[in-house]
Short mmCIF file of C-alpha atoms in Angstrom, two decimals:
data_model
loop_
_atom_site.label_atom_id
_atom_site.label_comp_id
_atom_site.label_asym_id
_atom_site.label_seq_id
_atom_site.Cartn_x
_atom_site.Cartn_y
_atom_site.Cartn_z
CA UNK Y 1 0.00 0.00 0.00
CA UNK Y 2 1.43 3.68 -1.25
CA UNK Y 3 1.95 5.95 1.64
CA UNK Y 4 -1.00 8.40 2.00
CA UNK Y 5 1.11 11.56 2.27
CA UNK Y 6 1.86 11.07 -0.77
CA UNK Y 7 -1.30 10.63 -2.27
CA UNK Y 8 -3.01 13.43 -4.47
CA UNK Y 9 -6.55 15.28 -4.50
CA UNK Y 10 -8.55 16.12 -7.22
CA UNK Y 11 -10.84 19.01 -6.43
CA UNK Y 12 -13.57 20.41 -8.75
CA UNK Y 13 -14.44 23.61 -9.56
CA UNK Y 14 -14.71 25.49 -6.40
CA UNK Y 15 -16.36 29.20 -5.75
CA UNK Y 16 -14.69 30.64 -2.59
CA UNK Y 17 -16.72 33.32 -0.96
CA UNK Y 18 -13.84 35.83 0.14
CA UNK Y 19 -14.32 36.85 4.14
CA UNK Y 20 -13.20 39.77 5.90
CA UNK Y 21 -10.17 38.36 7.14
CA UNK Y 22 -8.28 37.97 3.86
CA UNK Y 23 -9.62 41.29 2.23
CA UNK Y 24 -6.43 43.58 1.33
CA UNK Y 25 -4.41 40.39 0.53
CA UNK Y 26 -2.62 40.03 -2.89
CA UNK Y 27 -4.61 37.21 -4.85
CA UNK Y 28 -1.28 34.93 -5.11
CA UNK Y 29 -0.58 35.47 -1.96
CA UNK Y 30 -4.25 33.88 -0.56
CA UNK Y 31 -3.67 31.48 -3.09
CA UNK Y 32 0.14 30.52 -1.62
CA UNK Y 33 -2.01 30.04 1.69
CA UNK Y 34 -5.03 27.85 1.17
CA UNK Y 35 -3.64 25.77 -1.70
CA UNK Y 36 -1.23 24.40 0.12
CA UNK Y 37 0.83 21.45 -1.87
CA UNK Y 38 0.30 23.01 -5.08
CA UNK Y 39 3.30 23.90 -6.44
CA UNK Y 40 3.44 27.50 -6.89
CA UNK Y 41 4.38 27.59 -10.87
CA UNK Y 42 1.29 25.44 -11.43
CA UNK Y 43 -0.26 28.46 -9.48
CA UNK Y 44 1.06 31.32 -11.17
CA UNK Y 45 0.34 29.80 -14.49
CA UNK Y 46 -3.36 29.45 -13.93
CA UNK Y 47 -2.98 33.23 -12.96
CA UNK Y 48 -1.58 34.01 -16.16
CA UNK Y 49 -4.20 32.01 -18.20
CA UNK Y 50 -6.70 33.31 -16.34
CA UNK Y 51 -8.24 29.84 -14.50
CA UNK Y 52 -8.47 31.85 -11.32
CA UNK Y 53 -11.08 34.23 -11.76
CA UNK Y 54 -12.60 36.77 -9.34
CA UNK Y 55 -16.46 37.20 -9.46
CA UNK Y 56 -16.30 35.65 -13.34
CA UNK Y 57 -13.70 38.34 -14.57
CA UNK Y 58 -10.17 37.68 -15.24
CA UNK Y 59 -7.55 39.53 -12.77
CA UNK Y 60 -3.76 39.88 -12.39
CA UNK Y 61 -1.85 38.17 -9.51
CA UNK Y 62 -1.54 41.33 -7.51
CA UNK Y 63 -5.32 42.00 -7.84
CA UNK Y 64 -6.16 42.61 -3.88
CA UNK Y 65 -9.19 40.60 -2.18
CA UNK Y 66 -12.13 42.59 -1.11
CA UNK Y 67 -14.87 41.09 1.49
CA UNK Y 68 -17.60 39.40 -0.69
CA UNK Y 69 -15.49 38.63 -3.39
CA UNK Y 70 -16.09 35.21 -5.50
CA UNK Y 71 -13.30 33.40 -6.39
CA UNK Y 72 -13.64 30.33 -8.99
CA UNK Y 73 -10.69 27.90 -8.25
CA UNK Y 74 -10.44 25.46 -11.43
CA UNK Y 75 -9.82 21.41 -10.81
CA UNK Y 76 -6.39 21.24 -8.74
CA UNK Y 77 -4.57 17.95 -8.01
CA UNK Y 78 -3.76 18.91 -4.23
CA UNK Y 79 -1.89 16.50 -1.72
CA UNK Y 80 -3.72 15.02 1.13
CA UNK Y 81 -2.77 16.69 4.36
CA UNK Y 82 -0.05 15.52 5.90
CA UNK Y 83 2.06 15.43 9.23
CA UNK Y 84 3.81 19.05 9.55
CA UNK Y 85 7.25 19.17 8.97
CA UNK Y 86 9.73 18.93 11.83
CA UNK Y 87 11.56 22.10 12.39
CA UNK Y 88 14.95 21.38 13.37
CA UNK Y 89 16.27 22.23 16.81
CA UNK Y 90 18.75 24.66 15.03
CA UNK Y 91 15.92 26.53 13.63
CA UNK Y 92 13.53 26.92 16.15
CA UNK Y 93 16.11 28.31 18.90
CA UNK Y 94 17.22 31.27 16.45
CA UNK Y 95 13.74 32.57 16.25
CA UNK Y 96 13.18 32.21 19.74
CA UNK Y 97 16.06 34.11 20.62
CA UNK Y 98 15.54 36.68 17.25
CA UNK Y 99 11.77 37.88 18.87
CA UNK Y 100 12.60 41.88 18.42
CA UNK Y 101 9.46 42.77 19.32
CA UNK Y 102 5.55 41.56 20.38
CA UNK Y 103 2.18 42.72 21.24
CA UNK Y 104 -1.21 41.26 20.81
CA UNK Y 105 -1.44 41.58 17.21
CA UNK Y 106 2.45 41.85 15.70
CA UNK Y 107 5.65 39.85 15.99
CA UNK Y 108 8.90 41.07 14.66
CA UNK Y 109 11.97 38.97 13.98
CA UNK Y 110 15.45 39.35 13.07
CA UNK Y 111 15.69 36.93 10.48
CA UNK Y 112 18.77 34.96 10.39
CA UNK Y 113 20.57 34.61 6.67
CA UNK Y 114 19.94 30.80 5.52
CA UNK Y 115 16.18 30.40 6.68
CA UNK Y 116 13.46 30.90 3.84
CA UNK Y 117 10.79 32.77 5.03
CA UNK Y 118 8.26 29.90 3.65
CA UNK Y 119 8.26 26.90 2.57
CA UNK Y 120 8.07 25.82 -0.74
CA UNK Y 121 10.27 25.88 -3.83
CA UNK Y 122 11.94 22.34 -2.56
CA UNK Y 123 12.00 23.52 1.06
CA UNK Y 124 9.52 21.74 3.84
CA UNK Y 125 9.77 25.20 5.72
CA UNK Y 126 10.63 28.32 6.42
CA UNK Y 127 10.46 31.09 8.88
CA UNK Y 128 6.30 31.05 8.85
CA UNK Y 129 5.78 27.07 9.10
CA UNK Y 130 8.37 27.61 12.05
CA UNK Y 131 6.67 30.37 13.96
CA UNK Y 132 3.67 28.22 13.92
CA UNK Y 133 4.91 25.09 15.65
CA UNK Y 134 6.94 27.17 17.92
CA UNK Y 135 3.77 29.19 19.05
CA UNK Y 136 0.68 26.66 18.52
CA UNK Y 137 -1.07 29.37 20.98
CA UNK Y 138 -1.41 31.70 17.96
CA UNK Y 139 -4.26 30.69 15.77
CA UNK Y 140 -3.03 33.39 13.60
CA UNK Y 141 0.19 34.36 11.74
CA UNK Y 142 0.53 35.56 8.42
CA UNK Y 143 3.66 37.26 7.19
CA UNK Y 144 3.30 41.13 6.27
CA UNK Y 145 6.07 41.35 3.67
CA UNK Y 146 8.99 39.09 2.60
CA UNK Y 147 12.72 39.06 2.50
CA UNK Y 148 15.02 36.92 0.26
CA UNK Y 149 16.72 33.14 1.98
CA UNK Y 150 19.58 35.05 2.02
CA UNK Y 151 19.35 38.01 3.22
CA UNK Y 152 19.34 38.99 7.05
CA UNK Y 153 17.30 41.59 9.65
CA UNK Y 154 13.64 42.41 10.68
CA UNK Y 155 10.75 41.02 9.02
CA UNK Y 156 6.65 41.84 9.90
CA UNK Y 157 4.71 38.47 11.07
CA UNK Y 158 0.89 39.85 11.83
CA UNK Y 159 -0.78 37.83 14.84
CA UNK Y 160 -4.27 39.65 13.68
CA UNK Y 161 -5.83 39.69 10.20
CA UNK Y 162 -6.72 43.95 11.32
CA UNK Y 163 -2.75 44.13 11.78
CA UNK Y 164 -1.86 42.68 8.57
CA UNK Y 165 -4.99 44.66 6.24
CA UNK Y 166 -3.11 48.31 8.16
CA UNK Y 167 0.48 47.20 7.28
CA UNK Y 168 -0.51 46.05 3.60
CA UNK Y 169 -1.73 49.62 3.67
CA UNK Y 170 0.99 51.40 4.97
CA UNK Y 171 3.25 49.30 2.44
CA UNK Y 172 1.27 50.32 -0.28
CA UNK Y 173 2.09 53.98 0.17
CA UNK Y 174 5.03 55.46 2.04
CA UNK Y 175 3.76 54.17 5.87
CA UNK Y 176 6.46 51.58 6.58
CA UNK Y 177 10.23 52.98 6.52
CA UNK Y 178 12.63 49.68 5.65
CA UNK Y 179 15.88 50.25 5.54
CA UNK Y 180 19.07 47.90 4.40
CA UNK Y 181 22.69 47.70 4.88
CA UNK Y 182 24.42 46.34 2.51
CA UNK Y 183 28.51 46.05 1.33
CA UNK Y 184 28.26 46.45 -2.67
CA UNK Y 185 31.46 46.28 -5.02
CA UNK Y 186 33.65 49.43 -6.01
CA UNK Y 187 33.30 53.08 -4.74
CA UNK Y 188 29.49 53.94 -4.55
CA UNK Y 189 29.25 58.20 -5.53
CA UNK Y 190 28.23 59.73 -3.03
CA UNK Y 191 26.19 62.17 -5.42
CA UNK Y 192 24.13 59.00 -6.62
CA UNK Y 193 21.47 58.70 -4.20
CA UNK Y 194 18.38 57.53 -6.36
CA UNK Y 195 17.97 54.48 -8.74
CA UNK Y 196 15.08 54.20 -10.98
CA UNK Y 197 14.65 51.59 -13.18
CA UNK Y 198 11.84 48.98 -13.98
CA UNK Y 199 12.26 45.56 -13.13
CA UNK Y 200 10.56 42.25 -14.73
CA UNK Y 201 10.58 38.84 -13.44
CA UNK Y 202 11.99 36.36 -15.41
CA UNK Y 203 12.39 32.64 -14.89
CA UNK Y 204 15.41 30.92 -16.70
CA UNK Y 205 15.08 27.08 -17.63
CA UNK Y 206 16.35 25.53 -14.33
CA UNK Y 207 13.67 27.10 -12.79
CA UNK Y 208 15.58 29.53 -11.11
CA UNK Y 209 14.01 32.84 -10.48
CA UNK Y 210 15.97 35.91 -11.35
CA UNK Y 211 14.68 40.04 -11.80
CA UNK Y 212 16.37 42.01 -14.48
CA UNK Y 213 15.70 45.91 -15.60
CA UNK Y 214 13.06 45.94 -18.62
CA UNK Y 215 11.69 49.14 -19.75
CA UNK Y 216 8.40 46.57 -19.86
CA UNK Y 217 8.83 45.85 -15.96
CA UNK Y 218 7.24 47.43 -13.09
CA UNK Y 219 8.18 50.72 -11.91
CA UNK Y 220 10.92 50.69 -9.15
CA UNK Y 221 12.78 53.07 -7.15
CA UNK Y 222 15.75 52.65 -4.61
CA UNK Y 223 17.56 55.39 -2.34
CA UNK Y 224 20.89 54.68 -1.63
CA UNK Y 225 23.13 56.44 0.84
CA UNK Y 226 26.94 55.51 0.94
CA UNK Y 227 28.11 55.40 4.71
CA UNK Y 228 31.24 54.31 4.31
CA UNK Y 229 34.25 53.61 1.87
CA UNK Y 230 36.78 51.53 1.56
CA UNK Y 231 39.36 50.84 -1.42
CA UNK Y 232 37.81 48.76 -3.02
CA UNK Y 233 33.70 48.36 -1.52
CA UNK Y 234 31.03 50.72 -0.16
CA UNK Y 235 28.65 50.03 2.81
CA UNK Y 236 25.18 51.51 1.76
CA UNK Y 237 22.14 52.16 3.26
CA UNK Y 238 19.58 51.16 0.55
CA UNK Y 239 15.99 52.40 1.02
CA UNK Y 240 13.63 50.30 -1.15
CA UNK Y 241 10.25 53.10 -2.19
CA UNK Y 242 9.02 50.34 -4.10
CA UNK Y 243 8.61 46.66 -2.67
CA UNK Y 244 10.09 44.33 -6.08
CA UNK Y 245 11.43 41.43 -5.61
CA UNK Y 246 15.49 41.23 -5.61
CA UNK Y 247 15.54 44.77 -6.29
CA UNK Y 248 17.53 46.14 -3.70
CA UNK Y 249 20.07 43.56 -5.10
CA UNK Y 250 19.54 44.07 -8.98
CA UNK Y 251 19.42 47.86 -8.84
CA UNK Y 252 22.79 47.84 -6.82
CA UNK Y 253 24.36 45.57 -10.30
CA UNK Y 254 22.10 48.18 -12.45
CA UNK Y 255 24.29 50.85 -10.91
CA UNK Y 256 27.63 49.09 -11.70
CA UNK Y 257 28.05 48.17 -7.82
CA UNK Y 258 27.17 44.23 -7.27
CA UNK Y 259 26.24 43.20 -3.88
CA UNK Y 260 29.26 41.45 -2.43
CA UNK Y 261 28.11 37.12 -1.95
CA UNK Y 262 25.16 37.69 -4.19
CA UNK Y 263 25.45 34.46 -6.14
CA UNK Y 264 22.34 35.67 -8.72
CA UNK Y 265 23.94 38.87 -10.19
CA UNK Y 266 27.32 39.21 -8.99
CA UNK Y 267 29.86 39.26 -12.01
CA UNK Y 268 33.30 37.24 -11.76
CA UNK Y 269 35.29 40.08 -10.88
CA UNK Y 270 32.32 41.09 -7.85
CA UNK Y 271 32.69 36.88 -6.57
CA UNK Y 272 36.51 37.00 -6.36
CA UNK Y 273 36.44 40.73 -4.54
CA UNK Y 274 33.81 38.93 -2.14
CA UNK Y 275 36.56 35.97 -1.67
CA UNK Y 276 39.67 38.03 -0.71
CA UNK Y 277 37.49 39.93 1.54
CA UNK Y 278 35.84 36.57 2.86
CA UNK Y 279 32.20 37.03 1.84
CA UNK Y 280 30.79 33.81 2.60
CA UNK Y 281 26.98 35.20 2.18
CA UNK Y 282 24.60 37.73 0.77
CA UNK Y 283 26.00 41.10 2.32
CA UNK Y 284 22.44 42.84 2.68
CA UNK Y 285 20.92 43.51 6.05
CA UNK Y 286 17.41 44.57 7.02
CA UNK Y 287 18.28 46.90 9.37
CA UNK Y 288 15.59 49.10 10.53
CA UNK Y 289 11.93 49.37 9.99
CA UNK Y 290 9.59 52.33 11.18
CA UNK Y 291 5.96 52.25 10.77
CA UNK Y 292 2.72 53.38 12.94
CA UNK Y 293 0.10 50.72 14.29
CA UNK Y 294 -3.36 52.04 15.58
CA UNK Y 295 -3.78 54.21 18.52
CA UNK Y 296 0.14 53.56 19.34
CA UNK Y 297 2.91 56.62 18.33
CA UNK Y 298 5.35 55.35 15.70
CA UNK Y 299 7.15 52.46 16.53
CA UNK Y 300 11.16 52.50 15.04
CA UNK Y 301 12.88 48.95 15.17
CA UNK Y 302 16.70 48.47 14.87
CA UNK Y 303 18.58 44.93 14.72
CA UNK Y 304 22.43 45.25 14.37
CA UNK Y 305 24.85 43.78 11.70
CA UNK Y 306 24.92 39.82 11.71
CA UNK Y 307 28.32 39.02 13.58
CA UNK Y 308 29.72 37.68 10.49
CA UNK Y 309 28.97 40.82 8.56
CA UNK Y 310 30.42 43.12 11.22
CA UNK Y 311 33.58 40.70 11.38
CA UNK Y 312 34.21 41.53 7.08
CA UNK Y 313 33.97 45.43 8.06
CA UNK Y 314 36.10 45.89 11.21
CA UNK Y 315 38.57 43.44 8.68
CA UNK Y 316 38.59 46.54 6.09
CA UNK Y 317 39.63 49.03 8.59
CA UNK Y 318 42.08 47.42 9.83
#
């Protein structure tokens, strides 16, 4: 007899009444959540064909839910739920000990460089699916915003579906402040504070997932501020005004300045500069986020350079 974990599904048709609780989320995002097993290209190509439809018109993937929306699902093969996935010892004492922050409705973590921050993609979990075993006690955590496997610092996790509908609207326009440290290649002008420059997803044949600049892409826009030189790198303080994905890291190669252990768009010359200087990871650090939850005064978060990070910079000046 075949184990039953890994036996599949086959749903209909389904109409999904959309409740109050997932109004403001991104329609792929919802989708991510309650399909779960589904691998997300088969997902994302439905999107684009237009199988998911919302009350019986087509709609993009960042189309957000409203509260009495009706979303047709087409026929799915879905695994049966299974056992959830054991979460390491490793794992789950780093986020214990990276809790920056906590009230009734928000957590926020400093994210340690490695951990996805959900599963999927090959990977049984990630920051999310680990958060939830280590706090069963929370019937509800969603993440507010993302950051790449490899990068480091504060991410959002919303303990309230209220919490997470405010922050989606604070990211939408200029509410949250997010700011990143990161060490790029070369001598960063200090005059060059502003990069602009559209970015489109594109997925290459190993089904990798790498951003380039397009003039088709979606409008983007990065502040960078060099803090410090050395002779032959720049620590930065980027400032993302859009939220693409990789784009702190492909505007920094737009610019001429790789990212220093960015294995997707650093150059040859970028990887052996990140060798002598004994880059072993993604130098980019979420640093600092600032936004306003209700009837509280602003709230500014800080979490300091990873160890290893701050190890390759006291290095330089010396």
């Amino acid at each position: 007899m075949s184990d039953s974990s890994s036996r599949q599904v086959t749903s209909g048709v389904r109409q999904l009444l959309i409740e109050a609780d997932s109004a403001g989320q991104r329609l792929d995002n919802y989708l991510l959540k309650v399909l779960k097993g589904v691998p997300k290209t088969r997902i994302y190509r439905g999107l684009r064909k237009g199988e998911f439809r919302i009350n019986k018109g087509r709609v993009k993937a960042d189309y957000r839910l409203a509260e009495g929306d009706v979303l047709r699902v087409p026929p799915l093969h879905q695994p049966e739920p299974g056992a959830a996935p054991v979460i390491p010892g490793f794992w789950a004492g780093a986020i214990q000990d990276r809790i920056v922050y906590e009230d009734p409705g928000l957590l926020v973590i400093n994210k340690p460089s490695g951990l996805a921050v959900h599963g999927g993609s090959g990977l049984n979990f990630g920051l999310i699916e680990c958060l939830r075993q280590l706090r069963p006690q929370d019937r509800y955590l969603e993440l507010v915003h993302r950051l790449d496997r490899d990068t480091s610092g504060l991410i959002l996790v919303a303990r309230k579906p209220a919490i997470l509908r405010e922050l989606h609207r604070q990211l939408r326009g200029d509410g949250v402040d997010k700011r990143y440290l990161a060490l790029v290649a070369g001598r960063w002008p200090k005059e060059r504070r502003i990069v602009e420059a559209p970015l489109q997803k594109n997925i290459v044949q190993s089904g990798e997932r790498m951003v380039k600049v397009a003039k088709e892409g979606r409008a983007s826009i990065t502040g960078f501020a060099a803090l410090e030189q050395f002779p032959e790198a720049t620590l930065v303080e980027a400032r993302p005004h859009t939220g693409r994905t990789h784009q702190i890291r492909v505007h920094a190669q737009f610019a001429g300045h790789p990212i220093l252990g960015d294995d997707k768009y650093m150059d040859d010359a970028t990887r052996a500069l990140a060798r002598r200087l004994g880059v072993k990871r993604l130098f980019l650090h979420a640093r600092a986020l600032s936004f306003t939850l209700p009837d509280q005064p602003r709230l500014q978060l800080e979490a300091p350079l990873e160890p290893e990070l701050e190890l390759i910079l006291q290095n330089m000046r010396n």
